[in-house]
Amino acid sequence: MAGSPCPIETMRQVISEMNMPSVTVCYGTTENSPVTFQSYRDDVLEKKVSTVGRSHPHVETKIVDENGDILPVGESGELCTRGYMTMLEYWNDPTKTKEVIKSDRWYFTGDIGEMDEDGFCRINGRIKDMIIRGGENVYPLELEQILYKHPDVKDVQ
């Protein structure tokens, strides 16, 4: 599964109705092809649907603040990746390349995420989608996840 968060009820349906007990969740970008994070087949279902798994071998990942400093486990910031799968550049666009590929070949994804103590990554939203309300940073993805749990809400997107 990839593309957007998958509610646990949907994942249970896929596993049951499609007879697919080994579904994994993965995360990647065009600039990081094919994927950077992936869950394992034996990860608990709750981890599969609440995170994008753990980083692939030979891939470096970090969560940084607005100054590029690495954040502690559990704190939310921009997800950065580096490794064999990271693009070299945007075709004929050095300006755009410099915006996302920083020092030491780190790719700044524009995604907001956090890592837990076991190395699982949770994606919380996109920097460009952030809403500032009352001095707080609010991400639509977080709102969608809250609304989805409400019994009177059928679907959220």
Tab-separated table of C-alpha atoms in Angstrom:
chain	number	residue	atom	x	y	z
A	1	MET	CA	0.000	0.000	0.000
A	2	ALA	CA	1.267	3.476	-0.789
A	3	GLY	CA	0.028	6.864	-1.864
A	4	SER	CA	-1.837	8.039	1.205
A	5	PRO	CA	-2.638	6.891	4.740
A	6	CYS	CA	-4.704	3.729	4.980
A	7	PRO	CA	-7.256	3.471	7.807
A	8	ILE	CA	-6.980	0.245	9.783
A	9	GLU	CA	-10.510	-0.815	8.769
A	10	THR	CA	-9.566	-0.551	5.091
A	11	MET	CA	-6.390	-2.538	5.653
A	12	ARG	CA	-8.353	-5.257	7.455
A	13	GLN	CA	-10.746	-5.419	4.484
A	14	VAL	CA	-7.874	-5.743	2.011
A	15	ILE	CA	-6.303	-8.519	4.071
A	16	SER	CA	-9.596	-10.370	4.510
A	17	GLU	CA	-11.455	-9.875	1.238
A	18	MET	CA	-8.439	-10.057	-1.052
A	19	ASN	CA	-6.715	-12.793	0.971
A	20	MET	CA	-3.559	-10.684	1.261
A	21	PRO	CA	-2.132	-11.204	4.764
A	22	SER	CA	1.308	-9.968	3.690
A	23	VAL	CA	0.412	-6.401	2.675
A	24	THR	CA	3.136	-3.893	3.450
A	25	VAL	CA	3.094	-0.112	3.478
A	26	CYS	CA	5.834	1.896	1.811
A	27	TYR	CA	6.899	5.498	1.244
A	28	GLY	CA	8.888	6.999	-1.574
A	29	THR	CA	9.016	10.031	-3.803
A	30	THR	CA	9.832	10.533	-7.461
A	31	GLU	CA	13.157	11.935	-6.291
A	32	ASN	CA	13.752	8.814	-4.135
A	33	SER	CA	12.864	5.964	-6.399
A	34	PRO	CA	11.506	3.431	-5.725
A	35	VAL	CA	10.950	3.637	-1.939
A	36	THR	CA	12.728	4.858	1.185
A	37	PHE	CA	10.611	3.323	3.960
A	38	GLN	CA	8.650	0.098	4.084
A	39	SER	CA	6.921	-2.006	6.706
A	40	TYR	CA	7.815	-5.664	7.104
A	41	ARG	CA	5.304	-8.457	6.570
A	42	ASP	CA	5.415	-9.398	10.255
A	43	ASP	CA	5.018	-5.852	11.640
A	44	VAL	CA	1.886	-5.441	13.742
A	45	LEU	CA	-1.070	-4.049	11.810
A	46	GLU	CA	-1.284	-0.898	13.946
A	47	LYS	CA	2.319	0.006	12.981
A	48	LYS	CA	1.602	-0.698	9.314
A	49	VAL	CA	-1.295	1.742	9.157
A	50	SER	CA	0.087	4.449	11.449
A	51	THR	CA	3.589	4.621	9.924
A	52	VAL	CA	5.346	4.127	6.593
A	53	GLY	CA	7.645	1.519	8.112
A	54	ARG	CA	11.401	1.665	8.628
A	55	SER	CA	14.073	2.869	6.230
A	56	HIS	CA	15.444	0.459	3.660
A	57	PRO	CA	19.007	-0.839	4.018
A	58	HIS	CA	21.705	1.555	2.774
A	59	VAL	CA	19.325	4.524	3.075
A	60	GLU	CA	19.968	7.326	5.548
A	61	THR	CA	17.070	9.291	6.987
A	62	LYS	CA	16.687	12.092	9.479
A	63	ILE	CA	14.074	14.525	10.774
A	64	VAL	CA	15.243	18.142	10.970
A	65	ASP	CA	13.964	21.481	12.219
A	66	GLU	CA	13.760	24.675	10.138
A	67	ASN	CA	17.516	25.240	10.708
A	68	GLY	CA	18.445	21.772	9.464
A	69	ASP	CA	19.300	20.482	12.946
A	70	ILE	CA	18.419	16.853	13.693
A	71	LEU	CA	15.419	16.498	15.999
A	72	PRO	CA	15.086	13.938	18.798
A	73	VAL	CA	12.944	10.816	18.499
A	74	GLY	CA	9.230	11.660	18.550
A	75	GLU	CA	9.586	15.283	17.431
A	76	SER	CA	8.023	16.418	14.180
A	77	GLY	CA	10.060	18.090	11.427
A	78	GLU	CA	11.063	17.819	7.787
A	79	LEU	CA	11.967	14.355	6.551
A	80	CYS	CA	15.339	14.167	4.776
A	81	THR	CA	16.826	11.185	2.972
A	82	ARG	CA	20.132	10.254	1.415
A	83	GLY	CA	21.373	7.210	-0.428
A	84	TYR	CA	21.771	5.325	-3.677
A	85	MET	CA	18.107	5.891	-4.562
A	86	THR	CA	18.231	9.708	-4.413
A	87	MET	CA	18.169	11.497	-7.754
A	88	LEU	CA	21.194	13.491	-8.843
A	89	GLU	CA	19.263	16.484	-10.144
A	90	TYR	CA	16.128	17.754	-11.836
A	91	TRP	CA	16.632	17.704	-15.607
A	92	ASN	CA	17.848	21.145	-16.757
A	93	ASP	CA	16.723	22.787	-13.514
A	94	PRO	CA	19.688	23.525	-11.231
A	95	THR	CA	17.682	26.096	-9.261
A	96	LYS	CA	15.004	23.581	-8.271
A	97	THR	CA	17.705	20.998	-7.539
A	98	LYS	CA	19.436	23.371	-5.106
A	99	GLU	CA	16.119	23.937	-3.321
A	100	VAL	CA	15.769	20.262	-2.383
A	101	ILE	CA	19.257	18.710	-2.522
A	102	LYS	CA	21.296	20.311	0.244
A	103	SER	CA	24.744	19.801	1.718
A	104	ASP	CA	26.228	16.325	1.634
A	105	ARG	CA	23.531	15.174	-0.858
A	106	TRP	CA	20.650	15.233	1.645
A	107	TYR	CA	17.271	15.420	-0.088
A	108	PHE	CA	14.717	17.585	1.757
A	109	THR	CA	11.374	15.958	0.931
A	110	GLY	CA	8.991	18.711	2.036
A	111	ASP	CA	7.154	16.082	4.089
A	112	ILE	CA	6.657	16.528	7.819
A	113	GLY	CA	7.341	13.401	9.806
A	114	GLU	CA	8.616	11.925	13.026
A	115	MET	CA	10.564	8.808	13.954
A	116	ASP	CA	9.804	6.576	16.901
A	117	GLU	CA	12.284	4.737	19.105
A	118	ASP	CA	12.099	1.645	16.857
A	119	GLY	CA	12.887	3.568	13.653
A	120	PHE	CA	9.324	3.657	12.306
A	121	CYS	CA	8.472	6.892	10.478
A	122	ARG	CA	5.093	8.597	10.689
A	123	ILE	CA	4.221	11.147	7.980
A	124	ASN	CA	2.204	14.021	9.454
A	125	GLY	CA	1.752	16.216	6.391
A	126	ARG	CA	3.462	18.475	3.857
A	127	ILE	CA	5.190	21.751	4.631
A	128	LYS	CA	3.312	23.428	1.761
A	129	ASP	CA	-0.042	22.225	3.164
A	130	MET	CA	0.562	23.594	6.665
A	131	ILE	CA	-2.087	25.940	8.084
A	132	ILE	CA	-1.089	28.357	10.822
A	133	ARG	CA	-4.041	28.835	13.181
A	134	GLY	CA	-3.708	30.731	16.452
A	135	GLY	CA	0.072	30.429	16.301
A	136	GLU	CA	-0.105	26.638	15.937
A	137	ASN	CA	0.973	24.607	12.909
A	138	VAL	CA	-1.934	22.459	11.729
A	139	TYR	CA	-1.599	19.845	9.001
A	140	PRO	CA	-4.670	18.708	7.003
A	141	LEU	CA	-3.574	15.068	7.291
A	142	GLU	CA	-3.865	15.232	11.089
A	143	LEU	CA	-7.369	16.690	10.775
A	144	GLU	CA	-8.362	13.978	8.295
A	145	GLN	CA	-7.206	11.264	10.691
A	146	ILE	CA	-9.250	12.756	13.536
A	147	LEU	CA	-12.361	13.224	11.388
A	148	TYR	CA	-12.141	9.681	9.996
A	149	LYS	CA	-12.571	8.270	13.506
A	150	HIS	CA	-15.844	10.144	14.065
A	151	PRO	CA	-18.835	7.770	13.761
A	152	ASP	CA	-20.870	10.224	11.655
A	153	VAL	CA	-18.102	10.708	9.061
A	154	LYS	CA	-18.127	8.178	6.225
A	155	ASP	CA	-14.985	9.270	4.337
A	156	VAL	CA	-12.361	12.006	4.481
A	157	GLN	CA	-10.070	13.288	1.755
